[in-house]
Tab-separated table of C-alpha atoms and ligand atoms in Angstrom:
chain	number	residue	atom	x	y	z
A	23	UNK	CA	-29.518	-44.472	71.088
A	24	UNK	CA	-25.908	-44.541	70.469
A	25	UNK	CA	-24.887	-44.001	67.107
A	26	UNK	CA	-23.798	-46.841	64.849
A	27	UNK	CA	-20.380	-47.078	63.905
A	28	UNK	CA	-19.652	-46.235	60.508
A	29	UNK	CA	-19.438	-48.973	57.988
A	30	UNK	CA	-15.622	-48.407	57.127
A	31	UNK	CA	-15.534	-48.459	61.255
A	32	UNK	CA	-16.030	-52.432	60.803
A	33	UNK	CA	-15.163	-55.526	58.919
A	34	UNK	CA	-16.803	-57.137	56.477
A	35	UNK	CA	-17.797	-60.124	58.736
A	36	UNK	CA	-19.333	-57.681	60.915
A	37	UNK	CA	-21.157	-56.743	57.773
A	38	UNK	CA	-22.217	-59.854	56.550
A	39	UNK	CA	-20.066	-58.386	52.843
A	40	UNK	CA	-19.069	-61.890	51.151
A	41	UNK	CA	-19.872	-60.541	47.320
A	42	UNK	CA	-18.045	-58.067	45.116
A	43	UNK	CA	-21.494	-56.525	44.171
A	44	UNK	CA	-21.410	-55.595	47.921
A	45	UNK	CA	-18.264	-54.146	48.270
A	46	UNK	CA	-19.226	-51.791	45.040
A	47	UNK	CA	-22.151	-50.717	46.910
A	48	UNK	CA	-20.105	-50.291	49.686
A	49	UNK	CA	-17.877	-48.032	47.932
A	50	UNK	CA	-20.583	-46.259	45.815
A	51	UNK	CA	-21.572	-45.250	49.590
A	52	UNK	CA	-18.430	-43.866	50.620
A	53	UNK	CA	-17.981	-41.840	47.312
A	54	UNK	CA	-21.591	-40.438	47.647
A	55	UNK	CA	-20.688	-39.321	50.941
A	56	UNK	CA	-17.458	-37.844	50.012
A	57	UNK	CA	-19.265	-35.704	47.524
A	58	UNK	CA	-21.517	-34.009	49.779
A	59	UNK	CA	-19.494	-33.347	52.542
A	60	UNK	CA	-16.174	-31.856	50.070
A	61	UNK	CA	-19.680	-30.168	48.196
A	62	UNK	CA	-20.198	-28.356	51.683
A	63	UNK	CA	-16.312	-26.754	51.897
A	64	UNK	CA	-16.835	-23.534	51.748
A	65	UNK	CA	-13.159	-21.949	53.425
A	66	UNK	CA	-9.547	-22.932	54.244
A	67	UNK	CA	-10.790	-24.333	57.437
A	68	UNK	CA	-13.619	-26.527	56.489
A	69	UNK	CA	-11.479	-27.937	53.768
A	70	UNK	CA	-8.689	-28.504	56.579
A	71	UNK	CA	-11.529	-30.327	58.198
A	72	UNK	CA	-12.160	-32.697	54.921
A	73	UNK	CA	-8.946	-33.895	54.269
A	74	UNK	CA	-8.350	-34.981	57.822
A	75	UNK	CA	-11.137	-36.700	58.005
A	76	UNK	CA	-10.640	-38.422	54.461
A	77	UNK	CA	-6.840	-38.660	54.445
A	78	UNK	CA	-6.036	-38.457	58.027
A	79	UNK	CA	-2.925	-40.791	58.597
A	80	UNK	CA	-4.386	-42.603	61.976
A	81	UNK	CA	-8.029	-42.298	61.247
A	82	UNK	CA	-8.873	-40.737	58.158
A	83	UNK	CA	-11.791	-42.651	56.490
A	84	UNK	CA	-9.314	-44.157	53.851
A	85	UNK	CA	-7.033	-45.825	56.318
A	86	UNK	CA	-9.894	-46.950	58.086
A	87	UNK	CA	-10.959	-48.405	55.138
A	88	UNK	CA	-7.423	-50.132	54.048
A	89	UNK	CA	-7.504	-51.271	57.944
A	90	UNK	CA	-10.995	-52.793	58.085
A	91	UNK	CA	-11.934	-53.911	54.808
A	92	UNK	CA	-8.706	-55.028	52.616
A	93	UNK	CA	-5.894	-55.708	54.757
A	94	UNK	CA	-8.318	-58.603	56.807
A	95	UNK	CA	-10.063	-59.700	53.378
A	96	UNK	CA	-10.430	-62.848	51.837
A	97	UNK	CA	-7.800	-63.208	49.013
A	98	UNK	CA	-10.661	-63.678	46.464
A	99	UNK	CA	-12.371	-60.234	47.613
A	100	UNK	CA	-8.989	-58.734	47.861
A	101	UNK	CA	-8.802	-57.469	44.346
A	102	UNK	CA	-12.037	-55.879	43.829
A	103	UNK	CA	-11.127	-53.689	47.133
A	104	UNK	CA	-8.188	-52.886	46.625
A	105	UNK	CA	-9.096	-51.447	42.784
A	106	UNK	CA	-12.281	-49.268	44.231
A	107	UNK	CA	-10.081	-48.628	47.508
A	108	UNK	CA	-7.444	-47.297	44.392
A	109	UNK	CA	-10.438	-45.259	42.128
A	110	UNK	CA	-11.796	-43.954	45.428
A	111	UNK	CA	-8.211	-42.866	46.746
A	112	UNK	CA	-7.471	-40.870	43.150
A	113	UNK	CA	-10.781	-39.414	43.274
A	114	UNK	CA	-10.923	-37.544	47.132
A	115	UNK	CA	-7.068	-36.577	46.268
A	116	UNK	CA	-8.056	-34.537	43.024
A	117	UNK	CA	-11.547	-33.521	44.706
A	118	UNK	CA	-9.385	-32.204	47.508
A	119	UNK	CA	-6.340	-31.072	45.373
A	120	UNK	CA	-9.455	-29.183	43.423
A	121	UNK	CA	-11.644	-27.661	46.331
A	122	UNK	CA	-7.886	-26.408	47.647
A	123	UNK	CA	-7.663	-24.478	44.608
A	124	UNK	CA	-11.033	-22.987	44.151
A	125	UNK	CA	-11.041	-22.004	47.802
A	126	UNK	CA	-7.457	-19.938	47.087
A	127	UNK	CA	-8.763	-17.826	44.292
A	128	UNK	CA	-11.587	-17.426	46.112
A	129	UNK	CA	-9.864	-15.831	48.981
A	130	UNK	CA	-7.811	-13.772	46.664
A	131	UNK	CA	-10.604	-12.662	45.004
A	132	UNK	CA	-12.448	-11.439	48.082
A	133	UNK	CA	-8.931	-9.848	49.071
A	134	UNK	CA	-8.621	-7.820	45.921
A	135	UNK	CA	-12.135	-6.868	46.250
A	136	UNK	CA	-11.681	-5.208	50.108
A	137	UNK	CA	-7.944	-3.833	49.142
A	138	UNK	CA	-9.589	-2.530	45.943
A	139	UNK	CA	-8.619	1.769	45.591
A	140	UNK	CA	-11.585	4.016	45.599
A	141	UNK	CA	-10.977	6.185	43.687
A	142	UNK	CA	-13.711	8.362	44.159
A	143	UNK	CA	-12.737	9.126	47.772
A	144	UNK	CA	-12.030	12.273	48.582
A	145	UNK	CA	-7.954	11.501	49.480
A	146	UNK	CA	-6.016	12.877	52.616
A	147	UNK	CA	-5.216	16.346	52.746
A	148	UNK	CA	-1.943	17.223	53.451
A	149	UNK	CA	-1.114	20.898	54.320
A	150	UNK	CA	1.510	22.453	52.417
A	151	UNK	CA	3.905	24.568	53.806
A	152	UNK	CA	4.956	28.408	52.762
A	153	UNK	CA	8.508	29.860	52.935
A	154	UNK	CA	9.392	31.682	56.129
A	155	UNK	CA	8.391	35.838	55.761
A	156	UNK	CA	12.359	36.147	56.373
A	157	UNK	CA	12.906	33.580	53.504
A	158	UNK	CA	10.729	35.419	51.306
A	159	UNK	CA	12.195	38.829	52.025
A	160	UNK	CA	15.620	37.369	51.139
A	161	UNK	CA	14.166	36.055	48.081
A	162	UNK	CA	12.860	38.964	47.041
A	163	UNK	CA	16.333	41.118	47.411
A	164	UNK	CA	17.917	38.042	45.826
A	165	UNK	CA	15.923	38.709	42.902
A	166	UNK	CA	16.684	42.395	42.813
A	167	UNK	CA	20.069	42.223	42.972
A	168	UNK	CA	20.573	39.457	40.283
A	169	UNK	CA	18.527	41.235	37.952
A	170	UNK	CA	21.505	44.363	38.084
A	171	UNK	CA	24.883	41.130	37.949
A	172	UNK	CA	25.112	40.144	41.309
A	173	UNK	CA	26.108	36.634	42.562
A	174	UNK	CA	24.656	34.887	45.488
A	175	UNK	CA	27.392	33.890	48.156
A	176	UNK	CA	26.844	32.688	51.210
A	177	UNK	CA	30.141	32.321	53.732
A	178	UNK	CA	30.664	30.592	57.059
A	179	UNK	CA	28.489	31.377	60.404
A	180	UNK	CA	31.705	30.546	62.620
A	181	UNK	CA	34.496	33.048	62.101
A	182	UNK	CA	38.226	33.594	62.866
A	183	UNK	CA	38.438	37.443	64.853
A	184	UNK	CA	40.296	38.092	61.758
A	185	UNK	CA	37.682	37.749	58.750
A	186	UNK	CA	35.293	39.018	61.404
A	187	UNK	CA	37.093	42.164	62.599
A	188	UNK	CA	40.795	42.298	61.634
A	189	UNK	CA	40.586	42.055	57.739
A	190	UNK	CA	37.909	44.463	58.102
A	191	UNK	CA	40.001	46.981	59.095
A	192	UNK	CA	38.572	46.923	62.954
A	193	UNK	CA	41.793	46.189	64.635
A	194	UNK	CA	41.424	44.817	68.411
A	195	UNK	CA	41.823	48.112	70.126
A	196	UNK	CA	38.848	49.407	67.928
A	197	UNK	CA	35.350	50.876	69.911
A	198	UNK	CA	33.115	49.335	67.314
A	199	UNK	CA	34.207	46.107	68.596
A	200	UNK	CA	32.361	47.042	71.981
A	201	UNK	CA	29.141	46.869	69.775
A	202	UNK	CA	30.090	43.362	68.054
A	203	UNK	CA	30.075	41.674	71.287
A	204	UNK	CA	29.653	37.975	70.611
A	205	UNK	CA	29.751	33.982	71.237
A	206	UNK	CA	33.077	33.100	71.000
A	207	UNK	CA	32.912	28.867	70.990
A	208	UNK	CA	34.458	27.219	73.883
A	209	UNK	CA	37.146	25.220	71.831
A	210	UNK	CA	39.024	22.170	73.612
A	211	UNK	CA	42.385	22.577	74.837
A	212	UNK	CA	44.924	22.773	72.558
A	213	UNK	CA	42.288	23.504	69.003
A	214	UNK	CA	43.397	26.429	66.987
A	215	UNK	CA	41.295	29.419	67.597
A	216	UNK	CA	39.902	31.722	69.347
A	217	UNK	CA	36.225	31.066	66.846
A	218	UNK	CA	33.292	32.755	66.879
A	219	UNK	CA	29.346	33.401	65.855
A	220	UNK	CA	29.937	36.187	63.183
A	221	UNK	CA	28.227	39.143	63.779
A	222	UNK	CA	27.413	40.719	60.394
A	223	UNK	CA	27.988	38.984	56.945
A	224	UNK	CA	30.695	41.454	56.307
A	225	UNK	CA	33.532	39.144	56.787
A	226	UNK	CA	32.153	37.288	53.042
A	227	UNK	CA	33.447	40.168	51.291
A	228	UNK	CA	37.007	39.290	52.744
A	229	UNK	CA	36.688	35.534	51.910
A	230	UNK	CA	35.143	36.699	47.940
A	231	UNK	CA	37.988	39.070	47.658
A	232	UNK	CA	40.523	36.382	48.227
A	233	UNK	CA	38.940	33.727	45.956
A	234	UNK	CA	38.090	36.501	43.016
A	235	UNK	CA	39.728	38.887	41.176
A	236	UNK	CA	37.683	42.015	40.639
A	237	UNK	CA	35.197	42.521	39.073
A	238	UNK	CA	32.976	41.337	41.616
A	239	UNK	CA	29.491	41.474	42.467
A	240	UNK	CA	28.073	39.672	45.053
A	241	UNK	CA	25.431	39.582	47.369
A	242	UNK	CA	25.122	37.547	50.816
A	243	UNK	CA	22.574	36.368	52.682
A	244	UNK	CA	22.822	35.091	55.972
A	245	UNK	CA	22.176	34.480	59.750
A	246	UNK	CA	24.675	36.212	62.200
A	247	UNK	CA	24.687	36.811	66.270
A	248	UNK	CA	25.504	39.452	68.588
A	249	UNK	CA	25.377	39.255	72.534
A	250	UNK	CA	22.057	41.458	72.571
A	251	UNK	CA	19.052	40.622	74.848
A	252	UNK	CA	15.861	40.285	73.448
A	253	UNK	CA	13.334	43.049	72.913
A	254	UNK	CA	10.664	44.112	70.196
A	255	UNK	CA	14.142	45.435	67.739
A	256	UNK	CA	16.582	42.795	69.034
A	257	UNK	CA	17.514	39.060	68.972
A	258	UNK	CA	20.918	37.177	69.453
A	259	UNK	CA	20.450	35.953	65.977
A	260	UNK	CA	19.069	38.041	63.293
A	261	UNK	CA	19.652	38.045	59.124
A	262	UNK	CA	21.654	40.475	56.863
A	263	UNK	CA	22.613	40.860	53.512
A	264	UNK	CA	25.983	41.825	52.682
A	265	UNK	CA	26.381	43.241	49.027
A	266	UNK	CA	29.781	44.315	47.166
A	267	UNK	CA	30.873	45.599	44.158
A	268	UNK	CA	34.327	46.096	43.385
A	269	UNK	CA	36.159	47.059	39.657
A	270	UNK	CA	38.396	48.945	38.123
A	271	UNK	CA	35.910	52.100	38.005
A	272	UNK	CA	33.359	52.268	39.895
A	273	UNK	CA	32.176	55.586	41.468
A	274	UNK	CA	29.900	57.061	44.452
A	275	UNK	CA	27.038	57.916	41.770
A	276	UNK	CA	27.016	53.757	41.009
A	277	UNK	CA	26.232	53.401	44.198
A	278	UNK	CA	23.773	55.821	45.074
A	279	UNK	CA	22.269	54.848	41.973
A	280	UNK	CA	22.527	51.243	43.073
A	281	UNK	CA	20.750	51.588	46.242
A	282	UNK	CA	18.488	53.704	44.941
A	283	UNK	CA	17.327	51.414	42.496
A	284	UNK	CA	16.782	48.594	45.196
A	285	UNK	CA	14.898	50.890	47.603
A	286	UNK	CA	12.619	51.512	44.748
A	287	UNK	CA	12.871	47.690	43.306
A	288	UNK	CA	11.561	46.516	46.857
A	289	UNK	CA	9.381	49.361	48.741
A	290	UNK	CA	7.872	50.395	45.607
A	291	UNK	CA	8.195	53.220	42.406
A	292	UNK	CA	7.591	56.490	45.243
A	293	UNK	CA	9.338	55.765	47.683
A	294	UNK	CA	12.424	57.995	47.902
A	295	UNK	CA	15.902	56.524	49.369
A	296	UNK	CA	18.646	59.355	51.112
A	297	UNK	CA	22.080	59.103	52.559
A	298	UNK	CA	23.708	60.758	55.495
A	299	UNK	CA	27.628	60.360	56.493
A	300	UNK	CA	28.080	57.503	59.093
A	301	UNK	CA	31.078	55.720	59.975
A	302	UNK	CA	32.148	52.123	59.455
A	303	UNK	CA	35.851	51.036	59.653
A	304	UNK	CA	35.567	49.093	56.351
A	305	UNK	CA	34.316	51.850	54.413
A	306	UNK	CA	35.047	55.614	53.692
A	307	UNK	CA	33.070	56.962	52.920
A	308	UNK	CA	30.323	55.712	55.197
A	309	UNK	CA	26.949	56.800	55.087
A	310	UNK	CA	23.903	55.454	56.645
A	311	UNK	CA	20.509	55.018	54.153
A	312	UNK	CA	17.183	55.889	54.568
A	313	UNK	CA	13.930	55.609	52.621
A	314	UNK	CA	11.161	58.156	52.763
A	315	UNK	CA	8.581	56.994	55.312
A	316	UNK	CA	6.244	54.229	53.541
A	317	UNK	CA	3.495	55.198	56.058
A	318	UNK	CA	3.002	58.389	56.041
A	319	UNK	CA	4.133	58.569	52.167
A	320	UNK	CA	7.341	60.407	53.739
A	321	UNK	CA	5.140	63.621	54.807
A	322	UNK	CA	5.895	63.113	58.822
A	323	UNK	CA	2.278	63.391	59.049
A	324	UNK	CA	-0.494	60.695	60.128
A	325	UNK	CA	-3.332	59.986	58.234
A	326	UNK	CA	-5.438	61.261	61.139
A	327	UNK	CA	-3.126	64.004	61.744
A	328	UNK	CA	-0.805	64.647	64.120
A	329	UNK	CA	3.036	63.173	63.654
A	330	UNK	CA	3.381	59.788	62.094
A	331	UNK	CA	4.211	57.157	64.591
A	332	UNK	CA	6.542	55.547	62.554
A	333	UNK	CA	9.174	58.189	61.229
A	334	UNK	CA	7.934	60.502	64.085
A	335	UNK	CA	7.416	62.848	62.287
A	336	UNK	CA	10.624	62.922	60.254
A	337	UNK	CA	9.426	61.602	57.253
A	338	UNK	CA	12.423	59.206	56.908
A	339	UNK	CA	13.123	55.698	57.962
A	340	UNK	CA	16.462	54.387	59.005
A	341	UNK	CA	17.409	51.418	56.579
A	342	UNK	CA	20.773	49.745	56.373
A	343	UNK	CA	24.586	51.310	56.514
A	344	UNK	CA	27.001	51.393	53.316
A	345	UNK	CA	29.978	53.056	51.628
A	346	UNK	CA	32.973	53.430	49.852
A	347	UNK	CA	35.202	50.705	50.349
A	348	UNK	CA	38.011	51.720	52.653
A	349	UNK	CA	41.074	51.441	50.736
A	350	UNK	CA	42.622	49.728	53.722
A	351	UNK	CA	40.786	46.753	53.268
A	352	UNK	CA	41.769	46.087	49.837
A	353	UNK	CA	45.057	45.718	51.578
A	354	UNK	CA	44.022	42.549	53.450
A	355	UNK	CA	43.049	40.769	50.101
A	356	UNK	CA	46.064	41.744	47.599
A	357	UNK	CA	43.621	44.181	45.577
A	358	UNK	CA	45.677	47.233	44.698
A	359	UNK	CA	43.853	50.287	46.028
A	360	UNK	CA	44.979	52.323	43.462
A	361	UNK	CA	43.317	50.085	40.438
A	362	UNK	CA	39.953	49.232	42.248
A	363	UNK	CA	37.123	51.074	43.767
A	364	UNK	CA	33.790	49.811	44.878
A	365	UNK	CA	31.129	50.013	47.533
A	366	UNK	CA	29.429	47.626	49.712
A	367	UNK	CA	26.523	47.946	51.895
A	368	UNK	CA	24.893	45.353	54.754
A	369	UNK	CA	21.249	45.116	54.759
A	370	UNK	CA	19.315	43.797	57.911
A	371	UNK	CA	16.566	41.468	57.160
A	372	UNK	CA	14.246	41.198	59.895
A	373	UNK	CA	14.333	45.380	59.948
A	374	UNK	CA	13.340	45.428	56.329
A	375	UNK	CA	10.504	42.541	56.710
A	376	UNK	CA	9.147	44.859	59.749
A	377	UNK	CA	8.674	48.041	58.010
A	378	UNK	CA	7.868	46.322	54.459
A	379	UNK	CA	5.040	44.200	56.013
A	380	UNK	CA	4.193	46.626	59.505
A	381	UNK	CA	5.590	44.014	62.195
A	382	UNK	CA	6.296	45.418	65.519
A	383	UNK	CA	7.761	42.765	67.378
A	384	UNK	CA	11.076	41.111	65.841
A	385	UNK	CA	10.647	38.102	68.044
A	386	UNK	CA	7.320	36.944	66.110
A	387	UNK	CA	10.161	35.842	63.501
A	388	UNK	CA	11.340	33.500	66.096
A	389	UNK	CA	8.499	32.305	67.518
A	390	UNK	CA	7.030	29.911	64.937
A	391	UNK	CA	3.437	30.616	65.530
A	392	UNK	CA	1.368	29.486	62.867
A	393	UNK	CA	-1.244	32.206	63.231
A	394	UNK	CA	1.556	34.856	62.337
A	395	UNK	CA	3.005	32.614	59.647
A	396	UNK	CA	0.149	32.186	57.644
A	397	UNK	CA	-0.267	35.287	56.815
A	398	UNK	CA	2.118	35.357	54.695
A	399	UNK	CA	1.645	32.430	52.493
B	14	DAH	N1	28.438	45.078	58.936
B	14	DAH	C1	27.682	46.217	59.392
B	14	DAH	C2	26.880	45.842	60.629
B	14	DAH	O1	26.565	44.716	60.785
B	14	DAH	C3	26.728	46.677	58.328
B	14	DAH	C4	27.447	47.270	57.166
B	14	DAH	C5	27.649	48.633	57.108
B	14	DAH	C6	27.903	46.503	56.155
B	14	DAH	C7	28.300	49.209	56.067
B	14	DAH	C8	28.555	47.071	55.084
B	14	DAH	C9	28.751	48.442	55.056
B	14	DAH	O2	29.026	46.348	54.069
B	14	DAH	O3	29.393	48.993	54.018
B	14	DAH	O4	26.573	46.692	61.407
């Protein structure tokens, strides 16, 4: 059976309506209906679904019902539609207006309740990262040497020959140069140069001597390169720490004294530091320290017997060359030799992380493996 159409579908001859009483029920109908079915919206798109089927401009029930039942009305009938067509009209807009409302806070409400923090969860964990070994060594000789008045520098990693070598009293003819062999930069045609990768940190103490009058006291950390190929004791890049002091009176025994006092500061109280002449174009005296062996407790014998691998036997480990400043350098910088002394010294890093810590391999430095690294937190 086919459905009937709906009453606002037809006119009011079609439905026999001649009396006002009529078209009240009639209405009274309509606004029943409305009721339930706005009653029944529930989300945005059921109430999308009510108000085109009341308000709909085409065929929403109210233009149906302005269509079939006023416009063709009989003038005396006229007025009592068109004031329930009027009551009806103001009450789906607020109804509508109102369910549109309800529905909003209800889908904020649900919106706050998913996006709601727990608080209770356990969070993401985010590892955190630890300073380099290499990092930590510097640190640690940072430290020492602040707590006796020196400065922390640092100078540039790209060099003119002359703060490298010249300046430093190794003049171009020199042999030493032979064991500086570096990366000079391949410049473009025409730029100033030659430039280079430094290869110690020694070239700072030219650039602090021309910015300072003495006294100075500085210390200076830093990466440099040299030419070498890689094995367990070499890399093309590798860390030193340059240190200088320069005033009006300061003697050999300063030094020592100085040294000795980091040796012990970093290796620990028994461990004994010695020097033996060397040679270094920048300094005269030169002498070359060591520190009693920190394996064998600087007896040259193994715990198990037999000569200690590590001094073999000696009882002394190599640690980092130093001196006197050579007079002639003073001469680069407009110090007057005669009014200054001092000493300066250039520690290598990676060595001192290797014996400090037993590493065998200077490359694990490099190497960023995470099972090395965390060992040293
Ligand atoms: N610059 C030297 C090198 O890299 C190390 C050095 C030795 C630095 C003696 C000094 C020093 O300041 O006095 O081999």
């Amino acid at each position: 059976m086919p459905t009937p159409d709906p009453k606002h579908s037809q006119t009011f001859v079609a439905l026999g309506v001649t009396f006002a009483d009529q078209v009240h029920s009639l209405f009274a109908g309509l606004r029943t209906r409305f009721d339930s079915e706005a009653a029944a919206v529930t989300d945005e798109s059921s109430w999308k679904g009510l108000r085109d089927a009341w308000l709909g401009r085409k065929s929403g029930v109210l233009t149906l019902v302005t269509d079939n039942w006023l416009k063709p009305s009989s003038p005396e009938l006229k007025r009592v539609v068109g004031a329930s067509l009027n009551e009806l009209r103001a009450h789906v807009d607020a109804q509508i207006e109102a369910r549109r409302t309800s529905i909003e806070a209800g889908a904020e409400a649900s919106a706050r309740v998913k996006d709601r923090v727990d608080l209770s969860l356990p969070g993401v964990h985010r590892p955190i990262g630890s300073h380099h070994l290499i990092r930590q060594v510097f640190q640690d000789i940072e430290d020492i040497f602040s707590s006796i008045g020196f400065s922390v520098v640092e100078g540039p990693e790209i060099e003119t020959p002359y703060y490298n070598f010249e300046a430093l009293n190794i003049p171009e003819y020199h042999p030493v140069r032979d064991d500086m062999d570096t990366f000079y930069l391949d410049l473009p045609n025409g730029a100033p140069g030659p430039l280079l990768l430094r290869t110690h940190t020694s070239p700072v103490q030219i650039h602090t001597m021309e910015k300072c009058q003495p006294p100075v006291r500085v210390i200076v950390p830093g990466k440099v390169y040299r030419r070498d190929n890689p094995d367990a004791t070499h890399s093309f890049m590798f860390h030193q720490i340059e240190g200088l002091a320069v005033d009006s009176d300061i003697t050999f025994c300063d030094f020592t004294g100085t040294i000795d006092y980091f040796v012990r500061q970093f290796f620990g109280e028994g461990v004994k530091a010695r020097f033996r002449p060397s040679y270094f174009p920048f300094t005269e005296p030169s002498v070359e320290f060591d520190a009693s062996c920190i394996f064998c407790g600087g007896t040259g014998t193994a715990k198990a017997g037999g000569a200690c691998g590590k001094c073999k036997g000696a009882g002394w480990i190599e640690l980092f060359g130093a001196g006197m400043v050579d007079p002639a350098v003073y001469g680069f910088v407009n110090y007057d030799p005669k009014k200054v002394s001092g000493f300066a010294f250039g520690i290598g890093i990676d060595r001192l992380a290797m014996l400090k810590y037993g590493i065998d391999d200077i490359q694990v430095f490099f190497q960023n493996d995470v099972r090395f690294l965390r060992q040293f937190p």
